[in-house]
Amino acid sequence: MSRDKEGGPARRPRVLARARVGWPRPLRELKDLVYKVYLAAGTPSLDEIAEAIRKGDLVGSPSRDTVRRCISDPSLPPSQADIVSIAAVLARLARWDGQDMTARVRGLWVEARMATGVGRPVGEFEDDLVLTDLEVHPALDVDGARGRLGVLPAYVPREFDRQVQSVVEAAEAGRSGLVALVGDSSTGKTRALWEAVRSLPEPWRLWHPLAPTRPDAVLAELADVAPHTVIWLNEAQFYLAPEPLGEQVAAGLRELLRDPARGPVLVMATLWPGEWQTLTTRTDPDRHTQARELLGGHRIDVPETFTPDDLVTLAATAGADPRLREAAERAQDRQVAQYLAGVLALMNRYHAARGVTRALVHAAMDARRLGAGPHIPLAWLVEAAPGYLTETEWNATDRDWLAQAIDYVTQDCTGIPGILTPVETTTPRNQRKRRPAGGVEPAGRHARDTYGPQYQLADYLDQYGRRHRADQIPPIDFWTTAASHAHPADLYTLGNAAWDRGLYRDSTQLHKHATTHGNGNPYAASQLIHHLRTLHPKDPRPAEWASTHAALDDPDGVSSLLNALREIGAEEQLGALLARDPATHVTLDNPAAVAGLLAELQEVGAEEQIGALLAQGPATHVVIDNPLALASLLHELRAVGAEEQIDALLAQDPAAHVALNDHQPVGILFSELQEIGAEEQLGALASRAAAHVALDNPYTVIDLLLSLRGIGAEEQLGALLARDLATHIPLDDPAEVGNLLYRLQEIGAVEQFMALAPRAAADVALDDPIGVAILLDRLRQIGAVEQFMALASRAAADVALDDPIGVAILLDRLRDSGTVEQFGALLARDPATHVTLDNPHAVAILLDRLREIGAGEQFGALLARDPATHVTLDNPHAVAFLLFRLRELGEEEQFGALLARDPATHVTLDNPHAVADLLYMLRDSGAVEQFDALLAQNPAMHVTLGHPAAVTDLLDRLREIGAEEQLGVLVGRLPAAGCFDQFREFCEGPGRFRFGREPEGSAAASWTWEDLE
C-alpha cells in the first residue's frame, strides 16, 4: 500500500501478488527475498523482466509466465537458473548488490530443494525409541516378558481411543487437528497417543521438541514443520505454561493448525487435569489466552479406571503375556494402566523411604509443585534435604548418606524407572539457537549453563506430591539453595511462590538472581522493584540493581521495568536503564511487545530510544499473523509519527497473512487500518474476511457484519451477504440465530432477514428451551410477528420438557408476550411431570416461576413428585437455594424432607462460596442439627483455595457465625496455599508480618537489601 504525505491513498500500478508459502522455511525466505527486491525495483512488468533477462545474457531463460510463477507462486521453481536470473535483473533495477543477491537465492533454492522437515519418519520409531524419545511409560517386567515379548505389552483399546482415532483419520484425509488427552498420571495417555499414530504411512513424520527447553525448541523450529507431521507435546504444560514463551508457542501452533498451506499436521498433547484447568481458565490478568484458544474443544478425558467392558477386552488380549495377566488379576480398583506402569511398586518404595532419603524425595516433590521444571539439579536437592530433618535425625544420618539415598531412589521398580531418574545433560544435538535481533546476548545469559547432575521425579510421585504436600511450606534450606542452584528459568516462578506464602526475603533473593540471569523471566526485575517498594519504600538499591542487571532482549520485560521505575519516580535508575540502549537489544518478532515498548518509551519521554528502536526496522521483523498485535503496533507507530515504518509494515501485505479465526481482533485491525488511511489493505482484509468466514457459527458472522458496517465496507458487506447466510447458518443454537436476525435487520439486509426469519421459526432446534425463549424475544423485538407466533406455537407443542429452568423461562416469555393460547398449550403438556428432578437449583426456579405465573395445578403436580427426595445433594449452593425457596414458598413439608436427607454429610466441600451459602441458609432457617453436622465435616480443611473472593466469603461467614475453630483452620491453611495476603487480613495484628514470615510460621525478623546475596 502506498500513501501520500498526508496519509491518504495514492494510485499505483497493479503489482504481482506475494507468494504465500507455508513450508519449507527456505522456500518462504526465497519467495520473500525475491518479492522484496521486486518491490524495491519498482514492480517492473513481466515483459520488462523477461526482456531484461534475454538482453542480459543470463543463464536462465524464463518465459513471461515463468517469471510470474517464480515471484507469485508458492511452489519451488523447477529451474534454479530461472529464479537466479530473475533475482539478478531485479537486483540491478533496485541497485542492490547483484552478486550477494544471486548467491543468497542459489543457497535458499538448494536448501528448499533439500528440506525434509523436523522430526523423523513415524516408521522409524521402534518400541525402545518410543520409551526414550516419546516418554511412553515402560511396563513392569514379569517373568522376563520384556525380553521375550517386547518392551511394550499388547495395547488394550478403550472407549476414548475412538475419539482419538477419529482426529487421526481426519488428519490422514488432509484436515489438521489437535488431540489433548487429559487424565491423571500413569493412566495410559501417552501410550494411547502412540497407538493412534504409529500406523500413519509415509510421508508422515513425528517431531518431539525438547531442547534447550521445550518452548524454545518449538519456537526455534516451528517454521520447519512440514505437512504430514505429528507434533508430540507430552506434558503439554511444559510447552504452554512458561511465561512468556508459552503463549508464543500456543499462538504459533494455532496459526500452524489453521493454515491450509502448512497442513495436514497433527498436534498430540497430554495434560494432567490440574494443568488443563490452569491453562484453560480465564484469569485477571489473562495469562493463557492463546493456550485456552488452542486447547478449547479438543479435550478427551482418559479415565483412571478400566470399565467392565475394558476388562473383558483385557482378558481377551492378555493371551501369553504375563504382564497383562498379572495386571488383570492384581490391579486394585480396576487401575490397570497404573499397575502396568509400576505405580504400586513405586509407591511402596516411596512409603518405605526413611530419613534423609525421604527428605530428598520431598525436596524434589516441593521443587516441582512450586514451579521448578522437570529436570532438578542434584545440588539443590542435596543441600535442601537436611532442612527437612530434625536435629536429632540429621545427627543420626550416615556420612555417606548421599550415595545410599541416590542408590535407593534411582533403583528400578519391577523393571520401570525408580523415584528419581538421572537426566542426560550433554549439549543438545540438532537444535538451532535463538538469538535476539542484532546478535547481542543479554548480560548474565551463560552464567548458569552448567548445573551438574540433574534428576527427574517420577510423574506419578510428582502428582502425588502436588496433592498430598499442598499444605506444606518447605524449610529455609529449600529456598536458600534454590536461589543458588535452581535453573534461571525457574527462579521467577519460585520467587512468586515464596512471596505468595509470605517468605518475602526468600522471594526477593530469588527474584534478584532471576534479574541477574538473562534466561530467566523478563518480569523478574519489575517484580523485584514492586515488592521491595512495599517493604523499604526509600531504598533505591532494588531499582538500581534491576536497571543495571535486567536482560534487555525481551521487549515486554523492558516495558514492564520501565513502567515500574516510572511508577516509583526512580528517575536516576530510569536513566541508567535507558543508557544501556535497550532499543538495540530487544527482539523484534512480537508486534504486540514492540508496540508496548514504544508506548512505554513515550510515557517516559525517551525520544532517543524511540528513534533507535525505529531504526532497527521493526516493521520488517515482526510476525504479521496476529491481527490484534498488528493493530497495536500500527497504533503506536502512528502515535510516534513513524510513517516510514507504517509503510514498510503495510508493504508486508498483512491483509493476506493475518489469521481470521477470531473476528473481534480482525475488527480492531479494520479500525486501525481505516485510521491510518490504508484503504488498499483495509479493502483486501475485508474481502478476505467476507470470503472466508465460516458460516456455521452465527456469533462470528455477527461480529464480522458489525465490523464491516463500522468501517463502511459496503462492497465486502454485500459479498458476505451474497454468500446466502440465510440458507447456510445452522439452526442448532436458537439464541445466536435470534441475535443474527436482529443484526441483519439493523444493517438493512432485508433479503437475508426475510429468508432467515421464516426458516428459523419453522426449523430451529427445540431441544434448548432457553435458546428458544431468547429467539422469541428477538423476533418480538424486531417486529417479526408472523414468525414469532409460528415459533411460539411450535415451542408450546414440541419443545423439550426435561430442563426445569428452560421450561420456567419459556413460560415466562410466553406469558409476558401475551400469547395466551401457546402459554396454555405448554402448561397443558404437563411439564411438571416431565422435568428432571436431579438439580435442586433448577427445581427451585421452576417452583418459583409456577407460583409467580399462577400455575397452581402445575405447582402442585411438581410438589406431588416429592422433589426433596429426588434432588442430588452434592452441590451445597444448589441445596441452599432450594431450601431458601421452599421456605419462602411456605412448603414446610418439602423443606423438612430435604433436611431429613442429611445434606450436610452429602454435599461436596470444595467450593468455599457454596459452603458459605449453605452454612448461612442452615443457620438462618434454624436447622441447628444440620448446621452443626456441616461444621463437623470440617469444611475449612476441604475447600479449595484457588479463588480468593470465594475464600474471603467463607472466612466472613465463619467469623459472622462464630465458628472460631473452623475459622482458625481455614486461616491456618492460607499461607501454604499461597494466600498470605488474606492470611494477614484475618490474623491477629497484620503488622507483625511486615517483613513476611518464616516457613515454620513465625514472623520474619527485619531484613534489608544488604542481607541478600
PDB file of C-alpha atoms in Angstrom, residues 5 109 158 256 279 312 336 363 398 427 492 496 522 571 746 838 899 901 915 989:
ATOM      1  CA  LYS A   5       2.479  12.502   2.762  1.00  0.00           C
ATOM      2  CA  TRP A 109      16.906 -22.669  -3.571  1.00  0.00           C
ATOM      3  CA  ARG A 158     -10.708 -48.261  25.314  1.00  0.00           C
ATOM      4  CA  LEU A 256       0.016 -23.678  12.010  1.00  0.00           C
ATOM      5  CA  LEU A 279      -4.233 -23.310  31.015  1.00  0.00           C
ATOM      6  CA  VAL A 312     -13.303 -58.083  29.086  1.00  0.00           C
ATOM      7  CA  VAL A 336      -4.886 -51.476  35.225  1.00  0.00           C
ATOM      8  CA  ALA A 363      12.546 -31.729  48.216  1.00  0.00           C
ATOM      9  CA  ASP A 398      25.454 -41.610  57.960  1.00  0.00           C
ATOM     10  CA  THR A 427      24.727 -30.393  24.825  1.00  0.00           C
ATOM     11  CA  TYR A 492      10.875 -16.131  38.851  1.00  0.00           C
ATOM     12  CA  ASN A 496       6.410 -15.784  43.230  1.00  0.00           C
ATOM     13  CA  PRO A 522      11.566 -10.953  31.844  1.00  0.00           C
ATOM     14  CA  GLU A 571      14.390   8.985  37.533  1.00  0.00           C
ATOM     15  CA  GLU A 746     -30.171  -3.417  11.990  1.00  0.00           C
ATOM     16  CA  ASP A 838     -31.915 -34.022  39.928  1.00  0.00           C
ATOM     17  CA  LEU A 899     -33.244 -31.555  55.673  1.00  0.00           C
ATOM     18  CA  ARG A 901     -31.935 -36.446  53.945  1.00  0.00           C
ATOM     19  CA  VAL A 915     -20.239 -23.909  51.575  1.00  0.00           C
ATOM     20  CA  GLY A 989      -2.113  -7.820  64.083  1.00  0.00           C
TER      21      GLY A 989
END
